[in-house]
Amino acid sequence: MKKPKDSVIKLRKLKEIRRKDLERNLLDIQLKGQNHYVFIKENGKAQVVFKDGQWIAEHIRTAILQFNFEVNKTNNMFIKDFEEKYIKEYEKTS
């Protein structure tokens, strides 16, 4: 079996770091104190679950849409597309 190139490994790790940062921002900043459950599905996208009869506030809906957009964007990024903070985080962990 062929070993993946260093650049492939680096790209995978950068995507993982960015997704974790996006998730942390969504849960700890955007939706902090909200009365809804947010699940991160296998594909990395967020899904809001709420009790019957409750409406999802517009800012929650917007935060989820923005998060899912950024997850899709991350999946299509190349190493050159990542912000410097993600490159530095990668360098600290490798």
Coordinates of N, CA and C in Angstrom, one line a residue:
M1 N 0.8 -1.2 0.0 CA 0.0 0.0 0.0 C 0.9 1.2 0.0
K2 N 0.5 2.2 -0.8 CA 1.3 3.4 -1.0 C 1.0 4.4 0.2
K3 N 2.1 5.0 0.7 CA 2.0 6.0 1.8 C 1.6 7.3 1.2
P4 N 0.6 8.0 1.8 CA 0.2 9.3 1.3 C 1.3 10.3 1.4
K5 N 1.4 11.3 0.4 CA 2.4 12.3 0.4 C 2.2 13.2 1.6
D6 N 3.3 13.9 2.0 CA 3.2 14.8 3.1 C 2.2 15.9 2.9
S7 N 2.1 16.4 1.7 CA 1.2 17.4 1.4 C -0.3 17.0 1.6
V8 N -0.6 15.7 1.2 CA -1.9 15.2 1.4 C -2.2 15.1 2.9
I9 N -1.3 14.7 3.7 CA -1.4 14.6 5.2 C -1.6 16.0 5.7
K10 N -0.8 16.9 5.3 CA -0.9 18.3 5.8 C -2.3 18.9 5.5
L11 N -2.8 18.7 4.2 CA -4.1 19.2 3.8 C -5.2 18.6 4.7
R12 N -5.2 17.3 4.9 CA -6.2 16.6 5.8 C -6.2 17.2 7.2
K13 N -5.0 17.4 7.8 CA -4.8 18.0 9.1 C -5.3 19.4 9.2
L14 N -5.0 20.2 8.1 CA -5.5 21.6 8.1 C -7.0 21.7 8.0
K15 N -7.6 20.8 7.3 CA -9.1 20.7 7.2 C -9.7 20.4 8.5
E16 N -9.1 19.4 9.2 CA -9.5 19.0 10.5 C -9.4 20.1 11.5
I17 N -8.3 20.9 11.5 CA -8.1 22.0 12.4 C -9.2 23.1 12.2
R18 N -9.4 23.4 10.9 CA -10.4 24.4 10.5 C -11.8 24.0 10.9
R19 N -12.1 22.8 10.7 CA -13.5 22.3 11.1 C -13.7 22.4 12.6
K20 N -12.7 22.0 13.4 CA -12.8 22.1 14.8 C -12.9 23.6 15.3
D21 N -12.2 24.5 14.6 CA -12.3 25.9 14.9 C -13.7 26.4 14.6
L22 N -14.2 26.0 13.4 CA -15.6 26.5 13.0 C -16.6 25.9 14.0
E23 N -16.5 24.7 14.4 CA -17.4 24.1 15.4 C -17.3 24.8 16.7
R24 N -16.1 25.1 17.2 CA -16.0 25.8 18.5 C -16.6 27.2 18.4
N25 N -16.4 27.9 17.3 CA -17.1 29.2 17.1 C -18.6 29.1 17.1
L26 N -19.1 28.1 16.4 CA -20.6 28.0 16.3 C -21.1 27.7 17.7
L27 N -20.6 26.8 18.4 CA -21.1 26.3 19.7 C -20.8 27.3 20.8
D28 N -19.6 27.8 20.9 CA -19.2 28.6 22.1 C -19.5 30.1 21.9
I29 N -19.7 30.6 20.7 CA -19.9 32.0 20.5 C -21.2 32.3 19.8
Q30 N -21.5 31.7 18.7 CA -22.7 32.0 18.0 C -24.0 31.5 18.7
L31 N -24.0 30.3 19.2 CA -25.2 29.7 19.8 C -25.1 29.6 21.4
K32 N -24.1 30.3 22.0 CA -24.0 30.2 23.4 C -25.3 30.7 24.1
G33 N -25.8 29.9 25.1 CA -27.0 30.3 25.8 C -28.3 30.0 25.1
Q34 N -28.2 29.4 23.9 CA -29.5 29.1 23.2 C -30.1 27.9 23.7
N35 N -31.4 27.8 23.6 CA -32.2 26.7 24.1 C -32.5 25.6 23.1
H36 N -31.5 25.3 22.2 CA -31.7 24.3 21.2 C -30.5 23.3 21.2
Y37 N -30.7 22.2 20.7 CA -29.6 21.2 20.6 C -29.1 21.3 19.2
V38 N -27.7 21.2 19.1 CA -27.1 21.2 17.8 C -26.3 20.0 17.7
F39 N -26.5 19.2 16.6 CA -25.7 18.0 16.4 C -24.8 18.2 15.2
I40 N -23.6 17.7 15.3 CA -22.7 17.7 14.2 C -22.8 16.3 13.5
K41 N -23.2 16.3 12.3 CA -23.4 15.0 11.6 C -22.1 14.5 11.1
E42 N -22.1 13.2 10.6 CA -20.9 12.5 10.1 C -20.2 13.3 9.0
N43 N -20.9 14.1 8.2 CA -20.3 14.8 7.1 C -19.8 16.2 7.6
G44 N -19.9 16.4 9.0 CA -19.3 17.6 9.5 C -20.3 18.8 9.6
K45 N -21.5 18.7 9.0 CA -22.4 19.7 9.0 C -23.3 19.7 10.3
A46 N -23.8 20.9 10.6 CA -24.6 21.1 11.8 C -26.1 20.9 11.5
Q47 N -26.8 20.4 12.5 CA -28.2 20.3 12.4 C -28.9 20.7 13.7
V48 N -29.9 21.5 13.6 CA -30.6 22.0 14.8 C -31.8 21.1 15.2
V49 N -31.9 20.7 16.4 CA -33.0 20.0 16.9 C -33.7 20.8 18.0
F50 N -35.0 21.0 17.9 CA -35.7 21.8 18.8 C -37.0 21.1 19.2
K51 N -37.6 21.6 20.3 CA -38.8 21.0 20.8 C -40.0 21.3 20.0
D52 N -41.0 20.5 20.0 CA -42.2 20.8 19.2 C -42.8 22.1 19.6
G53 N -43.2 22.9 18.5 CA -43.9 24.1 18.8 C -42.9 25.3 18.9
Q54 N -41.6 25.1 19.1 CA -40.7 26.2 19.2 C -40.2 26.6 17.8
W55 N -40.1 27.9 17.6 CA -39.5 28.4 16.4 C -38.0 28.6 16.5
I56 N -37.3 28.3 15.5 CA -35.8 28.6 15.5 C -35.6 30.0 15.2
A57 N -34.9 30.7 16.1 CA -34.7 32.1 16.0 C -33.9 32.3 14.7
E58 N -34.1 33.5 14.1 CA -33.4 33.8 12.8 C -31.9 33.7 12.9
H59 N -31.3 34.2 14.0 CA -29.9 34.2 14.1 C -29.3 32.8 14.3
I60 N -30.1 31.9 14.8 CA -29.7 30.5 14.9 C -29.6 29.9 13.5
R61 N -30.7 30.1 12.8 CA -30.8 29.6 11.4 C -29.6 30.1 10.6
T62 N -29.3 31.4 10.7 CA -28.3 32.1 9.9 C -26.9 31.5 10.4
A63 N -26.7 31.3 11.7 CA -25.4 30.8 12.2 C -25.2 29.4 11.6
I64 N -26.3 28.5 11.6 CA -26.1 27.2 11.1 C -25.8 27.2 9.6
L65 N -26.5 28.0 8.8 CA -26.3 28.1 7.4 C -24.9 28.6 7.1
Q66 N -24.4 29.6 7.8 CA -23.0 30.0 7.7 C -22.0 28.9 8.0
F67 N -22.3 28.2 9.1 CA -21.4 27.1 9.5 C -21.3 26.1 8.4
N68 N -22.4 25.6 7.9 CA -22.5 24.6 6.9 C -21.8 25.1 5.6
F69 N -22.0 26.3 5.3 CA -21.3 26.9 4.1 C -19.8 26.8 4.3
E70 N -19.3 27.2 5.4 CA -17.8 27.1 5.7 C -17.3 25.7 5.7
V71 N -18.1 24.8 6.2 CA -17.7 23.3 6.2 C -17.5 22.9 4.7
N72 N -18.5 23.2 3.9 CA -18.4 22.9 2.4 C -17.2 23.5 1.8
K73 N -16.9 24.8 2.2 CA -15.8 25.5 1.6 C -14.5 24.8 2.1
T74 N -14.4 24.4 3.3 CA -13.2 23.7 3.8 C -12.9 22.5 3.0
N75 N -14.0 21.7 2.7 CA -13.8 20.5 1.9 C -13.1 20.7 0.6
N76 N -13.3 21.9 0.0 CA -12.7 22.2 -1.3 C -11.5 23.0 -1.3
M77 N -10.9 23.3 -0.1 CA -9.7 24.1 0.0 C -8.4 23.4 -0.3
F78 N -7.4 24.1 -0.7 CA -6.1 23.6 -0.9 C -5.2 24.3 0.2
I79 N -4.0 23.8 0.4 CA -3.1 24.3 1.4 C -3.0 25.8 1.3
K80 N -2.8 26.3 0.1 CA -2.6 27.7 -0.1 C -3.8 28.6 0.3
D81 N -5.0 28.0 0.5 CA -6.2 28.7 0.8 C -6.4 28.9 2.3
F82 N -5.6 28.2 3.1 CA -5.8 28.3 4.6 C -5.2 29.6 5.2
E83 N -5.9 30.1 6.2 CA -5.4 31.3 6.9 C -4.1 30.9 7.6
E84 N -3.3 31.9 7.9 CA -2.1 31.8 8.6 C -2.2 31.1 10.0
K85 N -3.3 31.4 10.7 CA -3.5 30.8 12.0 C -3.7 29.3 12.0
Y86 N -4.2 28.8 10.9 CA -4.4 27.3 10.7 C -3.0 26.7 10.4
I87 N -2.3 27.4 9.6 CA -0.9 26.9 9.2 C -0.1 26.8 10.5
K88 N -0.1 27.9 11.3 CA 0.7 27.9 12.6 C 0.2 26.8 13.5
E89 N -1.1 26.6 13.6 CA -1.6 25.5 14.5 C -1.1 24.1 14.0
Y90 N -1.1 23.9 12.7 CA -0.6 22.7 12.1 C 0.9 22.5 12.5
E91 N 1.6 23.6 12.3 CA 3.1 23.5 12.6 C 3.4 23.2 14.0
K92 N 2.5 23.7 15.0 CA 2.7 23.4 16.4 C 2.4 21.9 16.7
T93 N 1.5 21.3 15.9 CA 1.1 19.9 16.2 C 1.9 18.9 15.4
S94 N 2.7 19.3 14.5 CA 3.4 18.3 13.7 C 4.9 18.3 14.0

